[in-house]
Short mmCIF file of C-alpha atoms in Angstrom, two decimals:
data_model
loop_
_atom_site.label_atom_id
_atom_site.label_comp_id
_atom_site.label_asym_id
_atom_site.label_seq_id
_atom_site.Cartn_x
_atom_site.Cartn_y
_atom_site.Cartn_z
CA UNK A 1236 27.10 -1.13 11.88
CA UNK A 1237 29.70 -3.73 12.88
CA UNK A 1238 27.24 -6.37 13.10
CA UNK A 1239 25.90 -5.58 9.31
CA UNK A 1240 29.01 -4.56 7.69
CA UNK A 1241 30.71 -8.42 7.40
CA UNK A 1242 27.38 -10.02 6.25
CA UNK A 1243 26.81 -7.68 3.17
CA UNK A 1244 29.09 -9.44 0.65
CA UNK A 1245 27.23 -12.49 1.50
CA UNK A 1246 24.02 -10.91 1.13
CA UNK A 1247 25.46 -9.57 -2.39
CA UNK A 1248 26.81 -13.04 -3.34
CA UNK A 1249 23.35 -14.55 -2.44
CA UNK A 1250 20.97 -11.91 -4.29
CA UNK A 1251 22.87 -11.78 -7.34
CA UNK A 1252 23.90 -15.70 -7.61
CA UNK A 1253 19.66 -16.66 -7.26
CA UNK A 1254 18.08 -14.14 -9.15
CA UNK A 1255 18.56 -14.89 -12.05
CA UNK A 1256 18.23 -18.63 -11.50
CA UNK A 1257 14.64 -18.40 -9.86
CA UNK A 1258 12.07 -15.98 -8.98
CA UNK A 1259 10.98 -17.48 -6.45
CA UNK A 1260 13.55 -15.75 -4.56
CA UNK A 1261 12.37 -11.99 -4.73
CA UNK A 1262 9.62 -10.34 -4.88
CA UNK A 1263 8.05 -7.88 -7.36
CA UNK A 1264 7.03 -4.76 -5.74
CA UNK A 1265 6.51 -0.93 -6.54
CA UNK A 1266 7.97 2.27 -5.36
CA UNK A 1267 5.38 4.47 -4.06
CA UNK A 1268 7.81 7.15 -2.59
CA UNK A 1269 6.57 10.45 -5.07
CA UNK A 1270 9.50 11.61 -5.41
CA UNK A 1271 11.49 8.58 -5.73
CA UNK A 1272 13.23 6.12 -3.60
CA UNK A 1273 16.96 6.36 -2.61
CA UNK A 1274 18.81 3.14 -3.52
CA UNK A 1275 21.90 3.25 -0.66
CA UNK A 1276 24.91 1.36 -0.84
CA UNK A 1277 24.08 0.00 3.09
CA UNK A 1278 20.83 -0.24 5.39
CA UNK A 1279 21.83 3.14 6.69
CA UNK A 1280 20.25 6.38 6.83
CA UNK A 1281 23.13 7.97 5.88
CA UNK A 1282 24.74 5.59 3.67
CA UNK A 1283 26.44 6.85 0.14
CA UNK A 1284 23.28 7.21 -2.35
CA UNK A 1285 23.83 4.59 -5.66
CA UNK A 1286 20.75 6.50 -7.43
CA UNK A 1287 17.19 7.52 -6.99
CA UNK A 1288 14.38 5.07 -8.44
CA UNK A 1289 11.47 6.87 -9.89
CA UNK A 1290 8.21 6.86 -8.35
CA UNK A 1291 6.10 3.52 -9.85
CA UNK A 1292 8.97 1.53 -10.93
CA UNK A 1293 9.29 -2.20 -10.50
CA UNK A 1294 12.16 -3.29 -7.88
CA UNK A 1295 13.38 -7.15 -7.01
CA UNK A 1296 13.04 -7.57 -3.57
CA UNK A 1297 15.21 -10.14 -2.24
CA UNK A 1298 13.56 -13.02 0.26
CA UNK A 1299 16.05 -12.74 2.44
CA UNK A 1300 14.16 -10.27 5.07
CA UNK A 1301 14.41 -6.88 6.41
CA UNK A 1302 18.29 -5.65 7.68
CA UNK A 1303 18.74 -3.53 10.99
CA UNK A 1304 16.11 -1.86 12.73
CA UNK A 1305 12.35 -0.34 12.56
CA UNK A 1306 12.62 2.86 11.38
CA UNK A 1307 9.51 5.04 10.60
CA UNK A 1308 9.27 7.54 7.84
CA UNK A 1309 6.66 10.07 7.01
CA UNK A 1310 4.16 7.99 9.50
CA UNK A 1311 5.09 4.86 7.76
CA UNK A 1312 7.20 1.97 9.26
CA UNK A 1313 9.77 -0.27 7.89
CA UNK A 1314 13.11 -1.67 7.36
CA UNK A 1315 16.11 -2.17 5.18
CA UNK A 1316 15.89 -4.18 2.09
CA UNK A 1317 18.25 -5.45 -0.54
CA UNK A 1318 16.78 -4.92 -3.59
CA UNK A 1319 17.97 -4.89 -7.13
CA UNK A 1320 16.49 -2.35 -9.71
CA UNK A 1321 18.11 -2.56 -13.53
CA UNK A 1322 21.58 -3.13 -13.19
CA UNK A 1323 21.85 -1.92 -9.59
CA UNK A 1324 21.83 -3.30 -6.21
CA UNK A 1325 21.87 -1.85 -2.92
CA UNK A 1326 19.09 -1.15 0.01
CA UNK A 1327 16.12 0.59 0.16
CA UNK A 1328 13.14 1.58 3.28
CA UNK A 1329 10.94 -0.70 2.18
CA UNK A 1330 8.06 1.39 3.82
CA UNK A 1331 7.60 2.82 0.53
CA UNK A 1332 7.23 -0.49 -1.84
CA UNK A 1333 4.14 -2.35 -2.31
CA UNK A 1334 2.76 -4.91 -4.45
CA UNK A 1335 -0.35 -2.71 -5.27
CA UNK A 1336 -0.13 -0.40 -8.79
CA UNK A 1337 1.02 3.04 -8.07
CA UNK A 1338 -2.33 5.01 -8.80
CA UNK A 1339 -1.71 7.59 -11.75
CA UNK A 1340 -1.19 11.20 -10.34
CA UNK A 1341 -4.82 12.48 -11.81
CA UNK A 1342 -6.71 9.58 -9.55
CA UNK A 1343 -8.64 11.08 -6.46
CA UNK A 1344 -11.07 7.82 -6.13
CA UNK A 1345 -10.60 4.66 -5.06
CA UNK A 1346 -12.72 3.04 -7.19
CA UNK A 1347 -11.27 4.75 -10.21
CA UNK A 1348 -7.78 3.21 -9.09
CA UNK A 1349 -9.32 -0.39 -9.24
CA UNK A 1350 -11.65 0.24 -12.49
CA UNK A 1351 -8.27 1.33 -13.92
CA UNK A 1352 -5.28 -0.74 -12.96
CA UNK A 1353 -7.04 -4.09 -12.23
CA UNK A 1354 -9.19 -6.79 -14.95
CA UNK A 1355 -12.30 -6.57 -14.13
CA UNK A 1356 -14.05 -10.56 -13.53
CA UNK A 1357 -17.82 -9.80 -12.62
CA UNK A 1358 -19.69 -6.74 -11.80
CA UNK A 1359 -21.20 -4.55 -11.04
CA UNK A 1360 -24.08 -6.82 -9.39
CA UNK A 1361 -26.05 -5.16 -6.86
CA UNK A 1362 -26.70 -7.42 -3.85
CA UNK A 1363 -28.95 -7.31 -1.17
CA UNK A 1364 -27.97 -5.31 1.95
CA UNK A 1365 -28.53 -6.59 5.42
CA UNK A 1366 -30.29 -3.46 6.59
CA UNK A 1367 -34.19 -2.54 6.31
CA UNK A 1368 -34.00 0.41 4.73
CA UNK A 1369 -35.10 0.83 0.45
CA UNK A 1370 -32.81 3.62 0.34
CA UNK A 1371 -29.66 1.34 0.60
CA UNK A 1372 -27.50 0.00 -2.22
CA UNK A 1373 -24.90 -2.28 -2.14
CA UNK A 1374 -22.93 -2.96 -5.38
CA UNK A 1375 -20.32 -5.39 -5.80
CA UNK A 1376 -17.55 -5.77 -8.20
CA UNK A 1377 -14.52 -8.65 -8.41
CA UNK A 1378 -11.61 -7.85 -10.10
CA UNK A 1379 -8.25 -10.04 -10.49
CA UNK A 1380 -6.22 -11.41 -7.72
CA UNK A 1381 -9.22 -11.98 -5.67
CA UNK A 1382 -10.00 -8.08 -4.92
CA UNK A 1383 -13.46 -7.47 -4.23
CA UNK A 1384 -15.09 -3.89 -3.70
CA UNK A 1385 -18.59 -3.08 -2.28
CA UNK A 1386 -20.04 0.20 -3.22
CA UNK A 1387 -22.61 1.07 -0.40
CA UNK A 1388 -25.01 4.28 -0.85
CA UNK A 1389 -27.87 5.89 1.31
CA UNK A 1390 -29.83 8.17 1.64
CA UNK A 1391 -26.91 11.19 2.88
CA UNK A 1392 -23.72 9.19 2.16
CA UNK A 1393 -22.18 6.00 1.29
CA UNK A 1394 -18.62 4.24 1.41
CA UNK A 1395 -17.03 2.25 -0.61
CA UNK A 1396 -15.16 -0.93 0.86
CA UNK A 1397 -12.31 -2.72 -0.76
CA UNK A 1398 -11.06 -6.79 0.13
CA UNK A 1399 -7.51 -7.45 -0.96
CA UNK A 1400 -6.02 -10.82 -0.37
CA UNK A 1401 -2.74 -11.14 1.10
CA UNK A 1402 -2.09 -6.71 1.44
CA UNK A 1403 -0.68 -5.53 4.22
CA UNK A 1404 -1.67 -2.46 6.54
CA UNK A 1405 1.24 -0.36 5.06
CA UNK A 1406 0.45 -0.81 1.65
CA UNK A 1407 -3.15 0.43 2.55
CA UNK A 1408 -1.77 3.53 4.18
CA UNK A 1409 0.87 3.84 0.65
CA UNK A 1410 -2.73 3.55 -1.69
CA UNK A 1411 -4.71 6.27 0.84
CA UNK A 1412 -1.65 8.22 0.79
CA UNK A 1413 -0.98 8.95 -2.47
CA UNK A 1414 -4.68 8.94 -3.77
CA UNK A 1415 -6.02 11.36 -0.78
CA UNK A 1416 -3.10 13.51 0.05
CA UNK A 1417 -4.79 15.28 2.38
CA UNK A 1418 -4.37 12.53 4.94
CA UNK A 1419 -0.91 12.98 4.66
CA UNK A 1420 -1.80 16.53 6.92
CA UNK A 1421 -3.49 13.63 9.72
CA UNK A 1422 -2.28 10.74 11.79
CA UNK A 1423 -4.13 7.37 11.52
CA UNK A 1424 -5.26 6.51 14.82
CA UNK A 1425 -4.83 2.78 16.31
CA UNK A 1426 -7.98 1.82 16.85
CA UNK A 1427 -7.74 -0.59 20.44
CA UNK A 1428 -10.81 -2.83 20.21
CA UNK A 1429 -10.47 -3.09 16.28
CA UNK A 1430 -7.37 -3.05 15.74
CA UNK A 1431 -8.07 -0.92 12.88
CA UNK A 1432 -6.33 2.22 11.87
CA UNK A 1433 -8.80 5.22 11.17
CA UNK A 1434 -8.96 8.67 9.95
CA UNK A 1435 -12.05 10.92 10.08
CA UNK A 1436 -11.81 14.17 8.23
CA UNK A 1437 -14.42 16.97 8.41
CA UNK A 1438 -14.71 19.08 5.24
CA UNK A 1439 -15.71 23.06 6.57
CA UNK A 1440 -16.37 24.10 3.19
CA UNK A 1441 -18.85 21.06 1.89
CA UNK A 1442 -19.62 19.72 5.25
CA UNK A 1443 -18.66 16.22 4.29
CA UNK A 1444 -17.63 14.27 7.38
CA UNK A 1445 -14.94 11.89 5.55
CA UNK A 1446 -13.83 8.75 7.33
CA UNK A 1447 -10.89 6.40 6.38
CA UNK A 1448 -10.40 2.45 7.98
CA UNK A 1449 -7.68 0.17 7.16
CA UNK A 1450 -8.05 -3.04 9.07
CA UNK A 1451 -6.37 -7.05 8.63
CA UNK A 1452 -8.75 -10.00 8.63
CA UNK A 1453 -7.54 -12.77 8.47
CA UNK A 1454 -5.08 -13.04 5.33
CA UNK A 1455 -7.32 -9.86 3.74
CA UNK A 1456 -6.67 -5.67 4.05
CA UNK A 1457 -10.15 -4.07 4.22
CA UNK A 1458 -10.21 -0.94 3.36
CA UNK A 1459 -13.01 1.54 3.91
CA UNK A 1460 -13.68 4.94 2.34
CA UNK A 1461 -16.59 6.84 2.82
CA UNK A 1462 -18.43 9.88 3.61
CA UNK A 1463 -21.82 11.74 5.17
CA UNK A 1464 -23.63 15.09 5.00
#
């Protein structure tokens, strides 16, 4: 805390002197945290609470980078970061911002998230799928900001698999979270030779095996729902 303490009224000084000026300087983002996100007065677990910011709202992030150290919450990793939201300023875990749409509290699909929080720019085209089998069906839609999805369905299942330029692995784990909060009872797994993280879920009552991948290529999150009898 010595270390942080004497750089924070710079770190005030600089936020609140170049936000206004240009935007390049933050960054939009969302709180994702359901029952809202504690705005602190320092990068401190235990630092004096300013207020609470209510789950979906719109926070400035500030380009300056994360403060202290990693700290994981609720399976999700992150740092410090001064943010401003209204009037306020202060730090929050930024585990629990994105710059993905909070999906409404009523949405259990993920292709009901897209359909409703993103344009729509061509789709749905079905395209051929690179197996031999007349049962399979690939659909594709693009919506804006370059996010494709690829509905794929056979004969006993499917899965649906979404591209999303510049996303990050944690806000793929804050979309599956809140839309599927069953997975919030499960660990996503590290997949070594991937480098994927995975969750497979067995259903007793429907006997649905459910499986869950988020995965980085290149400058894209790929996410992957899907399911089998």
């Amino acid at each position: 805390m010595i270390k942080i303490i004497p750089i924070l009224p710079l770190l005030v000084m600089l936020f609140c002197s170049s936000l206004p000026k240009s935007k390049s300087d933050t960054t939009i983002k969302y709180v994702f945290a359901k029952s809202g996100l504690i705005l602190r007065k320092k990068p401190e677990l235990n630092s004096e609470p300013i207020l609470t910011i209510p789950y979906g709202s719109k926070v400035l992030v500030s380009s300056d980078g994360p403060v202290g150290e990693k700290l994981e919450v609720e399976s999700l990793n992150g740092y410090y970061r001064f943010v401003k939201f209204s009037e306020n300023i202060g730090f929050i875990f930024d585990g629990f911002i994105s710059t993905l749409i909070p999906p409404d509290s009523k949405l259990d699909d993920i292709s009901h998230y897209f359909e409703k929080n993103y344009k729509k720019i061509k789709g749905p085209i079905q395209s051929s799928p690179n197996v031999d089998n007349s049962e399979t069906k690939v659909y594709e839609i693009h919506y804006e900001k370059g996010i494709k999805l690829f509905t794929t369905v056979y004969l006993g299942g499917g899965y649906t698999r979404i591209s999303i330029p510049n996303a990050t692995i944690n806000d793929g784990k804050l979309l599956l979270l809140t839309i599927y909060p069953k997975l919030k009872k499960v660990k996503f797994i590290k997949d070594k030779n991937s480098e994927s993280f995975i969750v497979e879920i067995k259903d007793d009552t429907t006997g649905i095996e459910e499986y869950y991948d988020i995965r980085l290529i290149d400058t894209n999150l790929i996410i992957s729902v899907g399911g089998e009898t």
